[in-house]
Coordinates of C-alpha atoms and ligand atoms in Angstrom, one line a residue:
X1 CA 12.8 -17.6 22.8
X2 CA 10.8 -21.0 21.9
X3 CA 13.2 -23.5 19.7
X4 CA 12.3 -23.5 15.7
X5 CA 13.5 -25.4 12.8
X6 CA 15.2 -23.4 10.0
X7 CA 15.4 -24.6 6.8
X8 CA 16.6 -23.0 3.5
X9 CA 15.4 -24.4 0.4
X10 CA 16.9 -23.9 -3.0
X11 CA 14.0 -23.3 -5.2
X12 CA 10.8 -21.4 -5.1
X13 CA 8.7 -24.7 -5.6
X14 CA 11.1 -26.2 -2.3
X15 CA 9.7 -22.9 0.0
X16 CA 6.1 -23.1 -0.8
X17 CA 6.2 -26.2 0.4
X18 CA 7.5 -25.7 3.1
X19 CA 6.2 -22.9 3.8
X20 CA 2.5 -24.7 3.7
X21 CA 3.9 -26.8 6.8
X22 CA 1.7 -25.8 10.0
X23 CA 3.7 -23.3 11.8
X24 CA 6.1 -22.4 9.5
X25 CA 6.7 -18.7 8.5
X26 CA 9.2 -17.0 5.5
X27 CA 12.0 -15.6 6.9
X28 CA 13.8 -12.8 4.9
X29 CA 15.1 -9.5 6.0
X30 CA 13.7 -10.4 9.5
X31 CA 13.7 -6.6 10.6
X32 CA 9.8 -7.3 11.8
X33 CA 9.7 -11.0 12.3
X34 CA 12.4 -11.8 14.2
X35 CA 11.1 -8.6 16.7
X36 CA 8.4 -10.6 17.1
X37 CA 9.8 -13.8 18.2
X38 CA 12.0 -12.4 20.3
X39 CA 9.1 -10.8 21.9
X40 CA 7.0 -13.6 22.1
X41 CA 4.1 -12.6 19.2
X42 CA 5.2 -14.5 16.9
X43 CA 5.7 -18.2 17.4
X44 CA 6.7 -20.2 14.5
X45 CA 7.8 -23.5 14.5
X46 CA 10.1 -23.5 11.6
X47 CA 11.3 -20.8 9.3
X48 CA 12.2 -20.8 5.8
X49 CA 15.0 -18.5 4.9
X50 CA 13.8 -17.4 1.1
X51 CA 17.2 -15.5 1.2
X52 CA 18.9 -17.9 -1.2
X53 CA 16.2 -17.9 -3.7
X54 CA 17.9 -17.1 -7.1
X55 CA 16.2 -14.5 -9.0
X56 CA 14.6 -12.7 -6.7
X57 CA 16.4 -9.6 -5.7
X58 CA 16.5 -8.2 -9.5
X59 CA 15.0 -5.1 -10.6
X60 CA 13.9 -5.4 -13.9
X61 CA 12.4 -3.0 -16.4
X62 CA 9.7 -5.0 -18.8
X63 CA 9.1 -4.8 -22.7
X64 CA 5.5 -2.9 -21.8
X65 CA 7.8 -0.4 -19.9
X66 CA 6.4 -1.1 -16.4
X67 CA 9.2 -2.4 -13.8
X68 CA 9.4 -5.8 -11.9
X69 CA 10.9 -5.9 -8.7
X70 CA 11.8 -9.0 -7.0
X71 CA 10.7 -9.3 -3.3
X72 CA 14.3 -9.8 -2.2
X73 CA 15.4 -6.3 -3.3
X74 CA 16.3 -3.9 -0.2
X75 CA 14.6 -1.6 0.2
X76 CA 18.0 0.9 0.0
X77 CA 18.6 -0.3 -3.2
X78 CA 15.5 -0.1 -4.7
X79 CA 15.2 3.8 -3.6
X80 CA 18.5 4.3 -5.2
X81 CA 18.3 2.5 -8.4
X82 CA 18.1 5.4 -11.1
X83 CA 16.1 4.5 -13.3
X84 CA 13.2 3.4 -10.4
X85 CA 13.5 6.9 -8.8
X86 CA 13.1 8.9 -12.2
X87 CA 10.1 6.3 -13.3
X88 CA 8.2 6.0 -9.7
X89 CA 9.6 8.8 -7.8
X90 CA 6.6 8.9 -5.0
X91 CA 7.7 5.2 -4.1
X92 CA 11.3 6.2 -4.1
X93 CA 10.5 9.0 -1.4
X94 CA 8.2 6.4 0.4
X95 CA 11.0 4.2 0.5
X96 CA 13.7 7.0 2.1
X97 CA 10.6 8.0 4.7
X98 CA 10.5 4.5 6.4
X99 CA 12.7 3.1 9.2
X100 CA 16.4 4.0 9.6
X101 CA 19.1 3.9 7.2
X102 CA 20.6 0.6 8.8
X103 CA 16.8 -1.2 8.7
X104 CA 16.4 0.2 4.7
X105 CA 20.0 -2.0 3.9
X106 CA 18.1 -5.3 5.2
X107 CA 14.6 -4.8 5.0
X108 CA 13.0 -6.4 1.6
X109 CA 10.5 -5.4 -0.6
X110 CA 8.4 -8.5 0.1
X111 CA 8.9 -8.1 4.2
X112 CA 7.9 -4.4 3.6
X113 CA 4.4 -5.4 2.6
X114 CA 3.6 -7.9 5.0
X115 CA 4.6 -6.1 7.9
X116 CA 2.8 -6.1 11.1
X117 CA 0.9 -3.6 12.3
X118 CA 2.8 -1.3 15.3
X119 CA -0.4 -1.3 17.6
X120 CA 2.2 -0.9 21.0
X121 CA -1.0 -3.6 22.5
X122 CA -0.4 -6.1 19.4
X123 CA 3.6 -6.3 21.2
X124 CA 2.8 -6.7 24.1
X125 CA 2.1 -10.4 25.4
X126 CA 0.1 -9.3 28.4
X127 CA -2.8 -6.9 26.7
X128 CA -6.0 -7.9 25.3
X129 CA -5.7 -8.1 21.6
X130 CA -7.8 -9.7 18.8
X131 CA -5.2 -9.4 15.8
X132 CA -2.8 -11.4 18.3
X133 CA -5.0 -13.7 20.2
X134 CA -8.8 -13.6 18.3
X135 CA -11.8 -13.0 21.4
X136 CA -9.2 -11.5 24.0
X137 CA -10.5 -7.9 23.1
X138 CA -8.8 -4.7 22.1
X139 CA -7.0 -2.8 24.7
X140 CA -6.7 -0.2 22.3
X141 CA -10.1 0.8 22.4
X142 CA -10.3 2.3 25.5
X143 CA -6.1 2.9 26.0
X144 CA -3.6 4.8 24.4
X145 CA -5.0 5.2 20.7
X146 CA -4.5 8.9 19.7
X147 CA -2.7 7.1 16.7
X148 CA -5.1 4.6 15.4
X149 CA -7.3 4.4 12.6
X150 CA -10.1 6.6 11.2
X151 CA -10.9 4.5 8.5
X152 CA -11.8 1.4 7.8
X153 CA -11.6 -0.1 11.7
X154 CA -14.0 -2.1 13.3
X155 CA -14.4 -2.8 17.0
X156 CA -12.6 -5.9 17.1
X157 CA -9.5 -3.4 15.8
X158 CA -8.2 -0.5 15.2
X159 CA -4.6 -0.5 14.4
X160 CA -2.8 0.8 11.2
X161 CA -0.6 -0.7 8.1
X162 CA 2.6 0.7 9.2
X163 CA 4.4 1.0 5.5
X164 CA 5.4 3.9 3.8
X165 CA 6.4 2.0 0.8
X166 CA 2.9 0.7 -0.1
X167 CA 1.0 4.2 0.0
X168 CA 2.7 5.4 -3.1
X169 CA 2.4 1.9 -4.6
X170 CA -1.6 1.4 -4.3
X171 CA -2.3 4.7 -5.6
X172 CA 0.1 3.6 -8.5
X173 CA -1.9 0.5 -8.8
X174 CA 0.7 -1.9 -8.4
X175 CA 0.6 -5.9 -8.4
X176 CA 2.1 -8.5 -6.5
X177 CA 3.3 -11.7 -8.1
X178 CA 2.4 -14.5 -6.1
X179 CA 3.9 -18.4 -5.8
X180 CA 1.4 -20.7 -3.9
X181 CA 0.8 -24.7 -4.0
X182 CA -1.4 -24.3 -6.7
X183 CA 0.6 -22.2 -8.7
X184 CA 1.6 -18.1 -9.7
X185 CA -1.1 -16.0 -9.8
X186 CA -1.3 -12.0 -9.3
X187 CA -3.4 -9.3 -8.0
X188 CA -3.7 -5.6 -7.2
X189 CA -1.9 -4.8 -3.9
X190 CA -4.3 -2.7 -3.1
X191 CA -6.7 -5.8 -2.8
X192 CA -3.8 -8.2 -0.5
X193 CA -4.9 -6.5 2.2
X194 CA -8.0 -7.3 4.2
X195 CA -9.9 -4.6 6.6
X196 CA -10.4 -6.1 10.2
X197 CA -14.0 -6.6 10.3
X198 CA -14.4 -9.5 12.8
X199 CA -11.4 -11.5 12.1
X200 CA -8.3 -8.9 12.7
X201 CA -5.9 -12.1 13.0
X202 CA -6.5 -12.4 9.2
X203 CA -4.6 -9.4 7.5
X204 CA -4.3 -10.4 3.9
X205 CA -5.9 -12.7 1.2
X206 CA -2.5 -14.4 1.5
X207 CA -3.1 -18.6 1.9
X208 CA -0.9 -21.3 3.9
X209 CA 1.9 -21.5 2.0
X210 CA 2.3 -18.4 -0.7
X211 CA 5.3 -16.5 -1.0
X212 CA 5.5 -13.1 -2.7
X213 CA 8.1 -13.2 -5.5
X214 CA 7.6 -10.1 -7.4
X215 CA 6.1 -6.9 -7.0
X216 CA 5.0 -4.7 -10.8
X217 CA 4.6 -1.4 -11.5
X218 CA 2.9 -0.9 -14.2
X219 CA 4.0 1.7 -17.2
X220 CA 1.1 4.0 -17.3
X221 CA 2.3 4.9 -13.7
X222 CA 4.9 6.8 -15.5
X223 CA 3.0 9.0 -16.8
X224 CA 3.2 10.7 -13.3
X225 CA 6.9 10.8 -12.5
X226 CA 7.0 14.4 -13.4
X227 CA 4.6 15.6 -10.2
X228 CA 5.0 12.9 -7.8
X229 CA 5.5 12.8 -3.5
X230 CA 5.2 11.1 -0.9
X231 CA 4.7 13.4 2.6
X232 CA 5.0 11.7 5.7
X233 CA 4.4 13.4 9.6
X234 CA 5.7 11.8 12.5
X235 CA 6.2 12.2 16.3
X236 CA 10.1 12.6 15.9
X237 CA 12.0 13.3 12.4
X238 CA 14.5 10.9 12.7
X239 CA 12.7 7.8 12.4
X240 CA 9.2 6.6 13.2
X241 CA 6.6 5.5 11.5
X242 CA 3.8 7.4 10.0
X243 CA 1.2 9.7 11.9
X244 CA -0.4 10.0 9.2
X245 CA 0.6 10.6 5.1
X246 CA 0.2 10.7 1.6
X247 CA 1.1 9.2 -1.8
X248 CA 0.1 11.7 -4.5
X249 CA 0.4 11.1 -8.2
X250 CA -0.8 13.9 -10.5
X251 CA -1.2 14.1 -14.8
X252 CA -1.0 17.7 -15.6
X253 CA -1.5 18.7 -19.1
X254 CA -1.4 22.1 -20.2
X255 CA -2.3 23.7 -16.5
X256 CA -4.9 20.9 -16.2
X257 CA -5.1 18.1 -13.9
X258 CA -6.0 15.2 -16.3
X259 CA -5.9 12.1 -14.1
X260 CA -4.4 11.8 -10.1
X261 CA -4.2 8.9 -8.2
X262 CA -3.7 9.5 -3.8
X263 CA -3.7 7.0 -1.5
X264 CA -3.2 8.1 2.6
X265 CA -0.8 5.8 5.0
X266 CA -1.7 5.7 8.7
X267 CA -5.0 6.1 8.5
X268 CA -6.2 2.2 8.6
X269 CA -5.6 -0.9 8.6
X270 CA -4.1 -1.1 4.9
X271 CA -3.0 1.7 2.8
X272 CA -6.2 3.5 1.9
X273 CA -6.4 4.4 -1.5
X274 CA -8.8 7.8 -1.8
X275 CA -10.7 7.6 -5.7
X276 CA -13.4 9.8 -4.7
X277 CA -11.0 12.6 -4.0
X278 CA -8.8 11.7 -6.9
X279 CA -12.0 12.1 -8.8
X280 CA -12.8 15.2 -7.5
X281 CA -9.3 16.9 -8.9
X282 CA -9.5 14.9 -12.6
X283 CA -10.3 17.5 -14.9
X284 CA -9.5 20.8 -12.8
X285 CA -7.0 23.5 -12.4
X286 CA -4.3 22.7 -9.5
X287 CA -4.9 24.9 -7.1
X288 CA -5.8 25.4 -2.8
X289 CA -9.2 25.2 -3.5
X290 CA -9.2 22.1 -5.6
X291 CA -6.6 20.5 -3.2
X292 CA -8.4 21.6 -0.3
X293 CA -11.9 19.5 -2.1
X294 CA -9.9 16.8 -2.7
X295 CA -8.8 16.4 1.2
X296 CA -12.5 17.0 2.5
X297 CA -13.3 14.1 -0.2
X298 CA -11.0 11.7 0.9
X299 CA -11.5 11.8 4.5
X300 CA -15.6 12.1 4.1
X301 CA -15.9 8.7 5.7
X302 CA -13.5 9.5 8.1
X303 CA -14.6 8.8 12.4
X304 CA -12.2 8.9 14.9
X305 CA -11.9 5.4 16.8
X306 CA -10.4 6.9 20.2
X307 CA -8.7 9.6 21.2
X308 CA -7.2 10.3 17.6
X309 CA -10.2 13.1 16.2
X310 CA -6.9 15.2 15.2
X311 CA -6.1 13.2 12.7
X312 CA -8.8 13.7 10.5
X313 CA -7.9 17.6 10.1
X314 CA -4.1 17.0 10.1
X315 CA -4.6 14.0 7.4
X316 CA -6.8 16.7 5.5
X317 CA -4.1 19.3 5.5
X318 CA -1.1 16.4 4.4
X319 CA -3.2 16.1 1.6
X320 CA -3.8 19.4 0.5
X321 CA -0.1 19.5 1.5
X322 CA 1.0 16.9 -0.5
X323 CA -1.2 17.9 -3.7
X324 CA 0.6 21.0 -3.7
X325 CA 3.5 19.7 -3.6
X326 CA 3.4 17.2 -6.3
X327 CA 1.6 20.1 -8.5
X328 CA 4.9 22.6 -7.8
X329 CA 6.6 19.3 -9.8
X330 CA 9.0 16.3 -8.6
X331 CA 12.1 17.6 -7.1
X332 CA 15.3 16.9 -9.5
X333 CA 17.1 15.5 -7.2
X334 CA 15.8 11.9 -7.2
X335 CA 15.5 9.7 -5.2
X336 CA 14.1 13.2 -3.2
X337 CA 14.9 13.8 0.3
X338 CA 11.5 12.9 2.1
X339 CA 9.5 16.1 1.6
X340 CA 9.5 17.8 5.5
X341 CA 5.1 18.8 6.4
X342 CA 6.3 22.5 6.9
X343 CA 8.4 23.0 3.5
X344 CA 7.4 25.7 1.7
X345 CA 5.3 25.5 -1.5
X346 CA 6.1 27.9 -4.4
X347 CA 3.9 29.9 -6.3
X348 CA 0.3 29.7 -7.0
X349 CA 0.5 26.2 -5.3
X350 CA 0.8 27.4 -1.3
Ligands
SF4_1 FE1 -4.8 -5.7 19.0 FE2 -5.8 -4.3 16.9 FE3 -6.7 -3.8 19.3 FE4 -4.2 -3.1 18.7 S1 -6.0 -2.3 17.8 S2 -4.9 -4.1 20.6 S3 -3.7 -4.8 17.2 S4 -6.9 -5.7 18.3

């Protein structure tokens, strides 16, 4: 592994700064990074540990009623925290989806949404790869890509956001909470993350030297907790990362669908939040049909970038899937298991 520095400063203004030094990259729960150095595709020349920070591992529930959590919170404990799952139970699911249980205990809330896509090309040191090295190519265009995107890619990339955690959190418009030498400032998550166009190597609208702090979820995303899920497929149950899934978020009022919010995970290269198809169910009667609309809606732009046309159909169904699920109500057990693709739905919702 190439030599870094490490240093661990004791204040937030101490790590932007040197954070904005050439080469240097924040190091907290390390359960991406440090894969990356050991592997050679990531190179830093010094890291700052932000482990130390004070304040910043705190979930905290605001006077408006949203929820702040600190990007030093595990992502374990923010599944588990009680009054998190009741409020934002979609996210808590999201949460229990992703990784192992041993990678939840470290993994932080901030790492979670900066994490690197899991393109097998991007980690490996001897494959073209734009995101990696810009103007080498794509080796997944013409390799193994049946699990690549269908939306959003260009031909300079095609790889996925690999995060559960942020599906559920873009369709419940959250906001990140950002230090950087000029100051805090905040924006939608939903707009952190750039699409590849012609510059893959540049995945959010992060600059030199910001460090996430916080992450909000704002109180009129309550207003869902009571039909909320997150539905995940994978290759293998146990742990890997998403095929393809869904972050659903529905309002029902008197048998009426009065506002939903669905975002789809695995399906490009930042978790793509689907407001056509949300449209397309505001106003209507949960039912197959509607659901069914909603999934040919959100996937309408939908093209297959390799050998990956299958996903198009199966992200359809997860959809339709997921809306049903979240319309049959949010299990009481919270945070919920992680809702299995073939459970059964009860009642006029199958
Ligand atoms: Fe690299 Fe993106 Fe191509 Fe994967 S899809 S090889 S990350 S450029």
């Amino acid at each position: 592994m190439k030599t870094f520095d490490y240093v661990r400063p004791a204040t937030i203004a101490d790590a932007v700064a040197a954070g904005a030094q050439p080469g240097a990259s924040y190091l907290a729960g390390g359960t991406n990074l440090l894969d990356l150095m050991k592997g050679g595709i990531s190179r830093p020349e010094r890291l700052v540990d932000v482990t130390h920070l004070n304040g910043l591992d705190r979930i905290e529930r605001l006077g408006d009623g949203g929820m702040r959590i600190g990007t030093l919170v595990r992502n374990a404990d923010l599944a588990h925290d009680p009054e998190f799952a009741k409020s934002y139970p979609a996210v808590a699911e999201a949460l229990l989806s992703g990784a192992s249980a041993q990678l939840r205990n470290a993994a932080t809330v901030g790492g979670n949404l900066l994490q690197r896509t899991r393109c097998g090309y991007f980690y490996d040191p001897a494959s073209a790869c734009n995101k990696r090295e810009p103007g080498t190519g794509c080796a997944a265009r013409d390799g193994e890509n049946r699990l690549h995107a269908v939306l959003g890619w260009s031909e300079r990339c095609i790889a996925t956001h690999p995060s559960d955690f942020c599906v559920p959190l873009v369709a419940l418009d959250a906001i990140v909470e950002i230090e950087g030498r000029s100051g805090r400032r905040e924006i939608a998550l939903e707009a952190l993350y750039r699409l590849p166009g012609d510059t893959p190597e540049r995945e959010s609208v992060l600059e030199v030297g910001d460090l996430i702090v916080a992450l909000r979820l704002p109180a009129e995303a309550r207003a869902f907790s009571t039909h909320a899920r997150y539905l995940k497929v994978r290759e293998r149950t146990s742990y890997a990362f998403a095929v393809v899934s869904a972050g659903v978020a529905l309002r029902i009022e008197r048998g009426t669908i009065r506002e939903a919010r669905l975002a789809l995970g695995g399906v490009a290269a930042k978790p793509w939040r689907a407001r056509s198809a949300e449209a397309t169910l505001a106003g209507g009667s949960p039912n197959p049909a509607s659901f069914r609309r909603a999934a040919e809606a959100a996937l309408a732009e939908a093209r297959p970038s390799g050998d990956n046309q299958f996903k198009i159909e199966l992200a359809r169904r997860i959809v339709a899937r997921a809306l049903a699920l979240a319309a049959a109500g949010t299990p009481a057990r919270l945070p919920a298991l992680p809702a299995s693709p073939f459970a059964s739905v009860s009642g006029a919702f199958a």
